[in-house]
Coordinates of C-alpha atoms and ligand atoms in Angstrom, one line a residue:
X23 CA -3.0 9.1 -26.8
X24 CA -2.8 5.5 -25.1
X25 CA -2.9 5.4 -21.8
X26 CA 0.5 4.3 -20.2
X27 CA -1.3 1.5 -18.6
X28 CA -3.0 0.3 -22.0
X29 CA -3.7 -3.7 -22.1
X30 CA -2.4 -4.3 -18.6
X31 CA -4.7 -5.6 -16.1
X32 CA -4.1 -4.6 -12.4
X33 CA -4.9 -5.9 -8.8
X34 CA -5.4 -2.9 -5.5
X35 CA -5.6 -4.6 -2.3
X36 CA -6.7 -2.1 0.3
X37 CA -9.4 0.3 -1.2
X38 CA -11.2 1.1 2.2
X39 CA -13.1 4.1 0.9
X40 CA -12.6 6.9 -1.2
X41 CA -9.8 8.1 1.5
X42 CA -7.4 5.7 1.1
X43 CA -4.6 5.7 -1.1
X44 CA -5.4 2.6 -2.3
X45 CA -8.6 4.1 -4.1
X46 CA -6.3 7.3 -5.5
X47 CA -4.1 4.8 -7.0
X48 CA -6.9 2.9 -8.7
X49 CA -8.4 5.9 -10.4
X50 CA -4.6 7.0 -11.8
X51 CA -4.7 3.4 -13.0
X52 CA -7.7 3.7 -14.5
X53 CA -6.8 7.2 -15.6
X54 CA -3.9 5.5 -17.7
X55 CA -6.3 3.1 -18.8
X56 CA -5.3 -0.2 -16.9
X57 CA -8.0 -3.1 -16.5
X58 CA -8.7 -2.9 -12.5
X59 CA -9.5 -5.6 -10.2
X60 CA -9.9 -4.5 -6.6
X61 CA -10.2 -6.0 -3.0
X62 CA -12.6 -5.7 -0.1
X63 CA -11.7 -6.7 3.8
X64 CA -14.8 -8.8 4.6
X65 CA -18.5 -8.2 4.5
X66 CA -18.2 -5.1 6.3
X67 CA -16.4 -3.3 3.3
X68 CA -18.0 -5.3 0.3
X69 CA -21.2 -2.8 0.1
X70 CA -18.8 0.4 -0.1
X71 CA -15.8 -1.2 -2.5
X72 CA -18.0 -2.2 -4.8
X73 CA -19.6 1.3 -5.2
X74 CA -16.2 2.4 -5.8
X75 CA -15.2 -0.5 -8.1
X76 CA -18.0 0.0 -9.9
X77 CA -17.5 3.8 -10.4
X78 CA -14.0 2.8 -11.8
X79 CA -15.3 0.1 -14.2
X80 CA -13.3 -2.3 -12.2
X81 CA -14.5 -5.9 -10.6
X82 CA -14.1 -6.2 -6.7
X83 CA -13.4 -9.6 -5.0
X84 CA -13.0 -10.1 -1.3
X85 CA -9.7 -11.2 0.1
X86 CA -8.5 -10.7 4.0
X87 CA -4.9 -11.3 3.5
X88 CA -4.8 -12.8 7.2
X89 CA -6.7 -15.6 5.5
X90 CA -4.4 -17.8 2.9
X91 CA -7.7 -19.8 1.2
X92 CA -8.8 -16.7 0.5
X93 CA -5.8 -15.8 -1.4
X94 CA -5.5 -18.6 -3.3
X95 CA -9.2 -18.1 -4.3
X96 CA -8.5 -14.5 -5.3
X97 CA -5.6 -15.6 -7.7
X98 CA -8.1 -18.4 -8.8
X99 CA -11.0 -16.2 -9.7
X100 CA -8.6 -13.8 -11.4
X101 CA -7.0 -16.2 -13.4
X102 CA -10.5 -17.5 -15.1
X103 CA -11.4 -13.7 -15.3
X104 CA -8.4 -12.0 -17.1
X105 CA -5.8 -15.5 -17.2
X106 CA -2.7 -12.8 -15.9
X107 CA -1.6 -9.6 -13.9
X108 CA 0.6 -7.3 -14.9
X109 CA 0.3 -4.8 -11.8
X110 CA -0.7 -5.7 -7.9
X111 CA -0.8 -2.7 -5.7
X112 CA -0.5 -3.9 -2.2
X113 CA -1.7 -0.9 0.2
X114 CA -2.4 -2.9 3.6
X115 CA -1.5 -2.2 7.2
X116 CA -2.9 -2.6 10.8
X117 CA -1.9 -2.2 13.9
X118 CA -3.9 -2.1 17.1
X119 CA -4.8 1.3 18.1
X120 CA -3.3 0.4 21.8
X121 CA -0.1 0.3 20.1
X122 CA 0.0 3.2 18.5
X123 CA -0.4 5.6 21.3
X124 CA 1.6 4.4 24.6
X125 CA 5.4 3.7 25.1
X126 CA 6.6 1.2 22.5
X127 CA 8.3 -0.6 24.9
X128 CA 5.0 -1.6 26.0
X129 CA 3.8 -3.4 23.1
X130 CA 2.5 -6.6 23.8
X131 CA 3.8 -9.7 22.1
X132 CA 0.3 -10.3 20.1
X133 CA 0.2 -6.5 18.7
X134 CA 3.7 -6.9 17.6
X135 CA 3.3 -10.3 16.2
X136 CA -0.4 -8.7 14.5
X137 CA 1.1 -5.8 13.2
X138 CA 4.1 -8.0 11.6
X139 CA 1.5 -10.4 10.0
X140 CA -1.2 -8.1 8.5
X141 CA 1.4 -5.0 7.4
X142 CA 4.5 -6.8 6.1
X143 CA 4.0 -10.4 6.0
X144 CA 1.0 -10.4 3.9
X145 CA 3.3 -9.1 1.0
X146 CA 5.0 -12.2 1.2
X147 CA 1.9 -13.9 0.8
X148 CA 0.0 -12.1 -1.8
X149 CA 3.8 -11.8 -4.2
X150 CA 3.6 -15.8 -3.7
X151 CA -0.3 -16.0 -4.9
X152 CA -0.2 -13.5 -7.8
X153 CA 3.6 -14.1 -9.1
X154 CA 2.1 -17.1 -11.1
X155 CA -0.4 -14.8 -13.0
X156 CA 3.0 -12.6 -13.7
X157 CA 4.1 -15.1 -16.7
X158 CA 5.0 -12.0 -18.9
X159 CA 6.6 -10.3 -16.2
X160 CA 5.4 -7.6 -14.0
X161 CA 5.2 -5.1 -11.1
X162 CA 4.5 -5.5 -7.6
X163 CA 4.2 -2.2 -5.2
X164 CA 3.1 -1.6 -1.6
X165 CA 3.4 1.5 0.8
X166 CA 5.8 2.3 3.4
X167 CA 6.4 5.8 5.7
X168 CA 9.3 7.1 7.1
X169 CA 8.9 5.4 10.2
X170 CA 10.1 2.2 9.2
X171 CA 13.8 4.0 9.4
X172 CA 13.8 6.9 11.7
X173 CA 11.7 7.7 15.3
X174 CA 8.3 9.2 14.7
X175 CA 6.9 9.8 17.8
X176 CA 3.4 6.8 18.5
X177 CA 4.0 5.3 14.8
X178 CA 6.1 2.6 17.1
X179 CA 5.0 -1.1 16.5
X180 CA 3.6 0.3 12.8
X181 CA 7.5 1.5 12.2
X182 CA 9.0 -1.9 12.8
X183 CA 6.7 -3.5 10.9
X184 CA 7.4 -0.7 8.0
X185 CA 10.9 -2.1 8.3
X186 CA 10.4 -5.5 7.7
X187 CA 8.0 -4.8 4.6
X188 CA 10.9 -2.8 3.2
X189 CA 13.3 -5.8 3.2
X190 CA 10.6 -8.0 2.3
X191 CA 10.5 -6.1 -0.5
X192 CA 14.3 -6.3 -1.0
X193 CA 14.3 -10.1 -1.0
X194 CA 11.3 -10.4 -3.0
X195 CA 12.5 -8.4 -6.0
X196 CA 15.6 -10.4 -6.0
X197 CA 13.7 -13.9 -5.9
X198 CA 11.1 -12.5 -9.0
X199 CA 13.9 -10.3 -10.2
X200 CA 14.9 -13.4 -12.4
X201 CA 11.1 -14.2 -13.6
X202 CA 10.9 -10.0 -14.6
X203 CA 8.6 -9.4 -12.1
X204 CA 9.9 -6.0 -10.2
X205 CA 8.6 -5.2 -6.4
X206 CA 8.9 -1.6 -4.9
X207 CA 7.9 1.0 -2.1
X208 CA 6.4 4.1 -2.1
X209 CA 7.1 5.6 0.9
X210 CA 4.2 8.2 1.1
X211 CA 4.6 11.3 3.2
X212 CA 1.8 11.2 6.0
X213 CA -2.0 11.5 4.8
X214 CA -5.1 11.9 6.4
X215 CA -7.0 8.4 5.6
X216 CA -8.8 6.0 8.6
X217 CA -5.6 4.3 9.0
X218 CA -3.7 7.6 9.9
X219 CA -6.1 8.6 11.9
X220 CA -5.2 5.7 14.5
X221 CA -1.9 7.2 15.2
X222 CA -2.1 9.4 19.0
X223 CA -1.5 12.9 17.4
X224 CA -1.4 12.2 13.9
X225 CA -2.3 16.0 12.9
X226 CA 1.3 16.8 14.8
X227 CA 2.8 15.3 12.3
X228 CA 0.7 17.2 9.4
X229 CA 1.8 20.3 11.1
X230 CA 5.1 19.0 11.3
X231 CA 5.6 18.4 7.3
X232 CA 4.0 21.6 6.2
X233 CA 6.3 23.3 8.3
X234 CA 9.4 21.9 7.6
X235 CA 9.5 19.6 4.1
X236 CA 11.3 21.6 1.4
X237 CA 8.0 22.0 -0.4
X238 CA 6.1 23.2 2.9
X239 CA 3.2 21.3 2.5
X240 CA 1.9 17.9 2.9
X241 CA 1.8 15.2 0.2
X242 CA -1.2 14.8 -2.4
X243 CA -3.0 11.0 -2.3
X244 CA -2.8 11.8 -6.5
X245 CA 1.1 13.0 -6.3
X246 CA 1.6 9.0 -4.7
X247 CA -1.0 7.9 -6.9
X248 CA 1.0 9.2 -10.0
X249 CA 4.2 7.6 -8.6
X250 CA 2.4 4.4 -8.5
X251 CA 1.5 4.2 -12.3
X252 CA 5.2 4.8 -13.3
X253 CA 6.5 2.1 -11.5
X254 CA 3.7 0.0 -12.5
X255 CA 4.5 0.9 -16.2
X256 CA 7.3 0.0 -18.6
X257 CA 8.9 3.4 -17.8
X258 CA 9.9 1.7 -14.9
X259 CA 10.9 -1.3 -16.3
X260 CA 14.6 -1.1 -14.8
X261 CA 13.1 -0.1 -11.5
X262 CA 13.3 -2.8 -8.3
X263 CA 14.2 -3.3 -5.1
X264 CA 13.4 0.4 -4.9
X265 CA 12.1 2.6 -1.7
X266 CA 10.7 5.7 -3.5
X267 CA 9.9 8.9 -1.3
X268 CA 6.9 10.7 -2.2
X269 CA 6.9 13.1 0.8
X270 CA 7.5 16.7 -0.2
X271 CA 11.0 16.3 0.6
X272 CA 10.5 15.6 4.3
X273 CA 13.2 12.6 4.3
X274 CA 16.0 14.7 3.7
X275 CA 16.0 17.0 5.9
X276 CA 18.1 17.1 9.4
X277 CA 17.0 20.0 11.4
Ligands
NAD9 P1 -6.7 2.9 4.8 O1 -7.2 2.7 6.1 O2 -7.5 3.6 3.8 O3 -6.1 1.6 4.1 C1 -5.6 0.5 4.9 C2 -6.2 -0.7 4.2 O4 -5.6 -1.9 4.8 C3 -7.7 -0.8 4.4 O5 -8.3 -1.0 3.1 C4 -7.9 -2.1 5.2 O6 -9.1 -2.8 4.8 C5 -6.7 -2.9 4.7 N1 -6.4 -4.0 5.6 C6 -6.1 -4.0 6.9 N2 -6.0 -5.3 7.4 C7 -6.3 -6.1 6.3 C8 -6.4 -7.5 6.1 N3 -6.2 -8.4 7.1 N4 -6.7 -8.0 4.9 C9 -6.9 -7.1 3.9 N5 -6.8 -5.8 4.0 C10 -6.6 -5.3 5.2 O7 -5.3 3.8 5.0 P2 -4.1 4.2 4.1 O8 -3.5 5.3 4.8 O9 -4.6 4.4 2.7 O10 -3.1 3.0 4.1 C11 -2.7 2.3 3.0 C12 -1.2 2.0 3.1 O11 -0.5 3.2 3.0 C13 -0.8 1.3 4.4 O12 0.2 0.4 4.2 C14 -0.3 2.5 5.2 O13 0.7 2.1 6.2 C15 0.5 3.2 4.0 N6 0.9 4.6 4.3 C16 -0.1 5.5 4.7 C17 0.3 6.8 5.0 C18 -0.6 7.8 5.6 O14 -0.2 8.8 6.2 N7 -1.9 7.6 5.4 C19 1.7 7.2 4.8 C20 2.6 6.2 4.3 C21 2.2 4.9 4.1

């Protein structure tokens, strides 16, 4: 059977190592036979992404999203290499560690203003650079968490910033809405991965989610992955503006 990714060719910004969701979400793509591109952060990351990429058949460019040049040389270098996109998975967030352990109300202007840039503004950016590959229409998706609309305790600065990528991507999918280019959120429940691991007490909120979501237990990197082809795919192709939980359940409950 085809692969429901079959002819498509997709970009994954923020394959760290194989812990991050990022890299879950590139082998489903692969899995469903997509053509992958993916990103490293700098020469620190280039050695280990393009193991990875190269385990996956996929080509890895570098692009730090806090840089625009190199964004416009990513969309360059992609456009002599496959001419389009049909899929950009955009699974990027930082925050400084200071910020995601003490009082919120102590977050300094620059963390705030950091954690803004790197975590929602850069979808902005990379929807701006990539949309013109998108000729044929396409499917943009990045990854929120819960905190972006209710209190979880040291995700603070991370949380706002979670907001404003949500309505970012509200206001994006009704820019590209009109060119058929569709932009979602996964909002993943919490998973152990180098950027969790920044967050003061992150295994509270493990505990937390096993003990409480209606499933009782914590979300699967592949159960987000999986999430992440449909909306990539034509299945989805009446899917935007969207803010899909992938949690257990966790979001819904009260008590
Ligand atoms: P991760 O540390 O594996 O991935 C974060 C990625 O962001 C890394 O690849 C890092 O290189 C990249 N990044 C940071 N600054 C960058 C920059 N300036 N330019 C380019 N890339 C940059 O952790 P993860 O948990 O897989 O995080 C991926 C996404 O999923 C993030 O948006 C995170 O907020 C979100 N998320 C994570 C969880 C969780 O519990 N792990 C839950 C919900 C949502």
């Amino acid at each position: 059977m085809p692969g429901l990714l079959e002819g498509k060719t997709a970009l994954v910004l923020g394959v760290a190592n194989r812990w991050s969701l990022a890299y879950a979400i590139a082998q489903a793509l692969k899995r469903e036979s997509a053509d992958l591109i993916l990103t490293f952060q700098g020469d620190r990351q280039r050695q280990g992404v393009e193991q990875l990429a190269e385990e996956l058949s996929a080509a890895a460019l570098p692009c730090d999203v806090t840089q625009e040049e190199e964004l416009g040389l990513l969309a360059e270098a992609i456009k002599t290499r496959s001419g389009r996109l049909d899929a950009v998975v955009h699974s990027i967030a930082f925050a400084g560690k200071e910020d995601l352990s003490r009082p919120f109300v102590e977050t300094s202007r620059g963390g705030f203003l950091l954690a803004q840039e790197v975590s929602a503004y850069s979808l902005v950016s990379v929807a701006r650079a990539v949309a013109p590959l998108m000729a044929g229409g396409g499917s943009i998706l990045t990854l929120s968490y819960l905190g972006a609309t209710r209190v979880v305790p040291n995700y603070n600065v991370m949380g706002v910033a979670k907001a404003a990528l949500e309505a970012t991507v509200r206001y994006l999918a009704s820019d590209l809405g009109p060119s058929g280019i569709r932009v979602n959120a996964i909002s993943a429940g919490p998973v152990k991965t180098a950027s969790a691991r920044g967050v003061k007490d992150f295994s509270k909120v493990l505990d937390a989610v096993a003990e409480r979501a209606p499933l009782r237990r914590n979300t699967e990197p592949a159960e987000v992955a999986d999430t992440a082809v449909f909306l990539a795919s034509d299945l989805a192709r009446g899917v935007t503006g969207n803010v899909i939980f992938v949690d257990a359940g966790f979001q819904i409950m009260g008590l």
